[in-house]
Amino acid sequence: MLITKNIELVRRERWADPGQTWGFVPTMGALHEGHLSLVRCARAENSRVAASIYVNPTQFAPTEDLDAYPRQLERDLELLRAEGVDLVFTPSDTEMYPPGFQTYVSVENVTRVLEGASRPTHFRGVATVVAKLFNIVQPTRAYFGQKDAQQTVVIRQMVRDLNFPVDVIVCPIVREPDGLAMSSRNQYLHGETRTAATVLYRALMAVQSAFEHGERNAETLRALMRDTIAAEKLARLDYVSVANPDTLQELDTIADSALCSLAVFFGKTRLIDNIILEESE
Ligand code: PAF
């Protein structure tokens, strides 16, 4: 496994044999089963696999957890090696944002709602770093988790709008046995807060059950999520949403599918989760 901070070396390795297909898993490290499931998909569908580990400062607001974000490079590299990854790109901040850097990718409508409303500069940072990583690694396919549902919509939109020659593949959420979606930020949760954090999944399951029993009114489903969160005293709701999965606009009535998502604070830790509701064939 080649581990490098060097952009030229990544490109050289990528094009050493142009006949190979490359799957790429961009990460911010602190790897868990969710990331490893992306690596396994990439491994199954490509002849080579690249990953990146980079805690991207431009997607954190000054008030957010950039400094506290978990960093465990040696452990992450071991996990990637065990999955048979061929190349890991671990750039420094000056490699990614050298002095004089001044070009950003700004995706418009789909970044204004949900996570973007609560974190107004977040997706500009994500789109910019992902565009750079795509240009550096030049993968055949890139793998993202459904857990960050809006991020997948933003990246698909950017790839379409800017004609990146990359297939974006979205893989299912991986959950703990009690339903909590895997996240590097789960490391901030302990004791009764960790137990309380299952309320996101419980709220989504309540919505799914109501949908399966015929409920199609989006506001009723949003209210169900709000009520479930309100019943958990350690949780503070940021938002709930029942939206069109492509445009992310809030729905009145669910016609064929909906992205149900929510963000909840536990102290300073903010968790997100989602499910897609779909009419069965
Ligand atoms: O999902 C993440 O971990 C990050 O947003 C990403 C895609 C690696 C960009 O920094």
XYZ file of C-alpha atoms and ligand atoms in Angstrom:
291
model
C 0.000 0.000 0.000
C 1.467 3.304 -1.120
C 0.950 6.072 1.460
C 1.762 9.544 0.242
C 1.152 13.259 0.781
C 2.449 14.006 -2.695
C -0.015 14.924 -5.469
C 2.381 14.077 -8.325
C 3.059 10.635 -6.841
C -0.684 9.918 -6.632
C -1.133 10.845 -10.301
C 1.874 8.767 -11.350
C 0.559 5.703 -9.512
C -2.965 6.236 -10.866
C -1.757 6.319 -14.480
C 1.075 3.756 -14.175
C -1.246 1.302 -15.921
C -4.095 3.154 -17.668
C -5.965 -0.128 -18.138
C -6.792 -0.347 -14.411
C -10.060 0.936 -12.971
C -9.744 2.906 -9.753
C -12.308 3.108 -6.969
C -11.826 6.051 -4.601
C -13.047 6.499 -1.013
C -12.464 10.040 0.308
C -12.496 10.209 4.126
C -11.577 12.448 7.037
C -10.104 9.457 8.895
C -11.295 8.105 12.279
C -12.444 5.174 10.190
C -15.301 2.897 11.240
C -17.330 0.089 9.647
C -19.231 2.632 7.533
C -16.021 3.713 5.783
C -14.827 0.119 5.503
C -18.080 -0.858 3.785
C -17.311 1.813 1.155
C -13.806 0.413 0.730
C -15.248 -3.085 0.280
C -17.662 -1.842 -2.421
C -14.765 -0.083 -4.145
C -12.631 -3.238 -3.875
C -15.382 -5.382 -5.422
C -16.013 -3.081 -8.392
C -12.506 -1.883 -9.375
C -9.086 -3.350 -9.990
C -7.404 -0.729 -7.761
C -8.601 1.166 -4.678
C -7.469 4.553 -3.405
C -8.539 6.275 -0.191
C -7.764 9.717 1.163
C -7.485 10.772 4.786
C -7.747 14.511 5.189
C -9.594 16.569 7.814
C -10.631 19.355 5.472
C -10.607 22.712 7.313
C -12.773 24.531 4.757
C -15.848 22.447 5.597
C -15.748 23.351 9.305
C -17.127 26.687 10.559
C -14.926 28.525 13.102
C -17.306 27.403 15.898
C -17.216 23.728 14.887
C -15.070 20.779 15.993
C -12.078 21.006 13.576
C -9.452 20.886 16.358
C -11.298 18.235 18.358
C -12.119 16.066 15.313
C -10.690 12.582 16.030
C -7.343 11.898 14.321
C -5.896 8.375 14.428
C -3.763 8.008 11.320
C -1.760 4.882 12.242
C -4.895 2.920 13.142
C -6.677 4.131 9.999
C -3.770 3.029 7.799
C -3.808 -0.434 9.404
C -7.543 -0.765 8.703
C -7.066 0.283 5.071
C -4.117 -2.064 4.628
C -6.231 -4.949 5.962
C -8.895 -4.149 3.341
C -6.350 -4.387 0.520
C -6.290 -0.673 -0.366
C -3.574 0.139 -2.928
C -3.021 3.850 -2.348
C -3.706 6.271 0.515
C -3.406 10.007 -0.022
C -2.769 11.877 3.246
C -2.131 15.488 2.215
C -1.148 18.373 4.470
C -3.095 21.636 4.616
C -0.409 23.421 2.591
C -0.562 20.713 -0.079
C -4.328 21.206 -0.425
C -4.574 24.938 0.253
C -1.218 26.523 -0.580
C -0.682 30.239 0.111
C -2.670 32.245 -2.438
C -5.413 29.610 -2.815
C -8.620 31.394 -3.902
C -10.870 29.084 -5.963
C -13.974 27.462 -4.444
C -16.779 25.285 -5.807
C -20.192 26.525 -4.783
C -23.230 24.353 -5.556
C -26.356 26.479 -5.229
C -29.944 25.401 -4.433
C -29.342 21.973 -2.890
C -26.851 23.419 -0.388
C -29.208 26.082 1.014
C -31.463 23.731 3.006
C -31.047 21.105 5.772
C -27.350 20.828 6.729
C -26.582 23.880 4.599
C -29.100 26.025 6.518
C -27.488 25.060 9.843
C -23.916 25.060 8.448
C -23.872 27.745 5.708
C -20.214 27.340 4.633
C -20.014 23.556 4.969
C -20.852 22.374 1.439
C -18.635 24.943 -0.255
C -15.767 23.316 1.638
C -16.947 19.790 0.829
C -17.488 20.486 -2.892
C -14.131 22.249 -3.167
C -12.115 19.503 -1.513
C -13.944 16.707 -3.350
C -13.378 18.482 -6.693
C -9.675 18.772 -5.840
C -9.486 15.124 -4.741
C -11.217 14.001 -7.954
C -8.692 15.993 -9.993
C -5.783 14.575 -7.998
C -6.835 10.898 -7.859
C -8.802 10.820 -11.155
C -10.809 7.761 -10.108
C -13.158 5.709 -12.270
C -15.705 5.543 -9.432
C -16.017 7.366 -6.106
C -17.844 5.985 -3.062
C -19.895 7.962 -0.521
C -22.150 6.910 2.362
C -25.919 7.498 2.380
C -25.446 8.689 5.982
C -24.462 12.111 4.596
C -27.469 12.156 2.276
C -27.238 15.830 1.340
C -23.518 15.508 0.655
C -24.276 12.792 -1.919
C -26.858 15.055 -3.609
C -24.400 17.974 -3.663
C -21.585 15.848 -5.095
C -23.788 14.278 -7.769
C -24.939 17.776 -8.755
C -21.340 19.045 -8.929
C -20.236 16.019 -10.995
C -23.127 16.603 -13.418
C -22.682 20.372 -13.639
C -18.881 20.346 -14.017
C -18.646 17.167 -16.153
C -16.336 15.229 -13.874
C -15.620 11.857 -15.546
C -16.381 9.970 -12.311
C -19.229 7.592 -11.393
C -20.577 8.505 -7.957
C -21.691 5.427 -6.012
C -23.734 5.773 -2.810
C -23.605 2.907 -0.283
C -26.134 2.155 2.501
C -25.833 3.429 6.085
C -24.060 1.024 8.460
C -25.604 0.946 11.942
C -24.616 -0.181 15.429
C -26.699 -3.124 16.734
C -29.026 -0.646 18.527
C -29.613 1.343 15.322
C -27.262 4.301 15.877
C -25.751 5.205 12.489
C -21.970 4.809 12.480
C -20.164 8.148 12.625
C -16.725 9.307 13.654
C -18.525 11.768 15.954
C -20.056 8.876 17.954
C -16.710 8.868 19.781
C -17.904 12.009 21.581
C -20.872 10.122 23.119
C -20.668 8.350 26.481
C -22.984 6.725 29.047
C -26.560 7.942 29.043
C -25.904 10.289 26.098
C -24.805 7.336 23.965
C -28.022 5.515 24.952
C -30.114 8.616 24.232
C -28.539 8.925 20.763
C -30.613 5.976 19.530
C -33.550 8.402 19.466
C -32.637 9.436 15.892
C -33.128 5.886 14.666
C -36.289 5.495 16.747
C -37.726 8.652 15.167
C -36.919 7.348 11.672
C -38.422 3.937 12.439
C -41.619 5.619 13.698
C -41.836 7.478 10.393
C -41.177 4.330 8.385
C -43.876 2.451 10.252
C -46.407 5.278 9.725
C -45.503 5.353 6.009
C -45.978 1.584 5.753
C -49.404 2.025 7.351
C -50.358 4.473 4.604
C -49.416 7.912 6.001
C -48.441 10.202 3.081
C -48.782 13.613 4.733
C -45.238 14.944 5.100
C -46.098 17.345 7.930
C -47.601 14.496 9.956
C -44.354 12.558 9.503
C -42.233 15.592 10.461
C -44.393 16.039 13.592
C -43.860 12.378 14.473
C -40.078 12.865 14.346
C -40.308 16.109 16.370
C -42.426 14.414 19.057
C -40.082 11.424 19.307
C -37.065 13.717 19.775
C -38.926 15.949 22.277
C -39.540 12.885 24.464
C -35.751 12.384 24.913
C -34.532 14.853 27.527
C -30.838 14.827 26.504
C -31.672 15.569 22.853
C -32.103 19.036 21.321
C -33.611 19.065 17.848
C -31.886 21.037 15.086
C -34.181 20.087 12.177
C -36.459 17.409 10.773
C -37.211 17.101 7.085
C -39.342 15.084 4.669
C -38.066 16.191 1.278
C -37.729 15.319 -2.377
C -34.594 13.093 -2.535
C -33.148 14.959 -5.562
C -34.065 18.615 -5.039
C -34.223 18.436 -1.207
C -37.309 20.678 -1.249
C -39.787 19.948 1.563
C -42.817 17.922 0.474
C -46.494 18.404 1.358
C -47.487 14.915 0.269
C -45.282 11.943 -0.577
C -46.016 10.827 -4.135
C -43.403 8.115 -4.734
C -40.340 8.704 -2.543
C -39.006 10.967 0.189
C -35.780 11.553 2.061
C -36.582 11.769 5.785
C -33.707 13.291 7.689
C -32.956 14.926 10.986
C -30.173 16.557 12.966
C -30.053 16.454 16.747
C -27.671 17.905 19.335
C -26.511 16.018 22.418
C -24.624 18.725 24.264
C -22.145 20.016 21.683
C -22.262 16.841 19.591
C -24.516 17.074 16.560
C -25.724 13.842 14.937
C -27.547 13.320 11.644
C -29.425 10.352 10.224
C -31.896 9.584 7.454
C -33.987 7.010 5.623
C -35.498 6.951 2.160
C -39.215 6.149 2.016
C -40.304 4.552 -1.237
C -43.592 3.226 -2.549
C -43.188 -0.526 -3.014
C -43.625 -1.687 -6.619
O -17.779 12.669 4.197
C -16.645 13.068 4.542
O -15.945 12.450 5.349
C -16.119 14.374 3.973
O -17.127 15.320 3.849
C -15.357 14.202 2.662
C -16.269 13.700 1.544
C -14.210 13.240 2.853
C -14.785 15.559 2.204
O -13.907 16.073 3.151
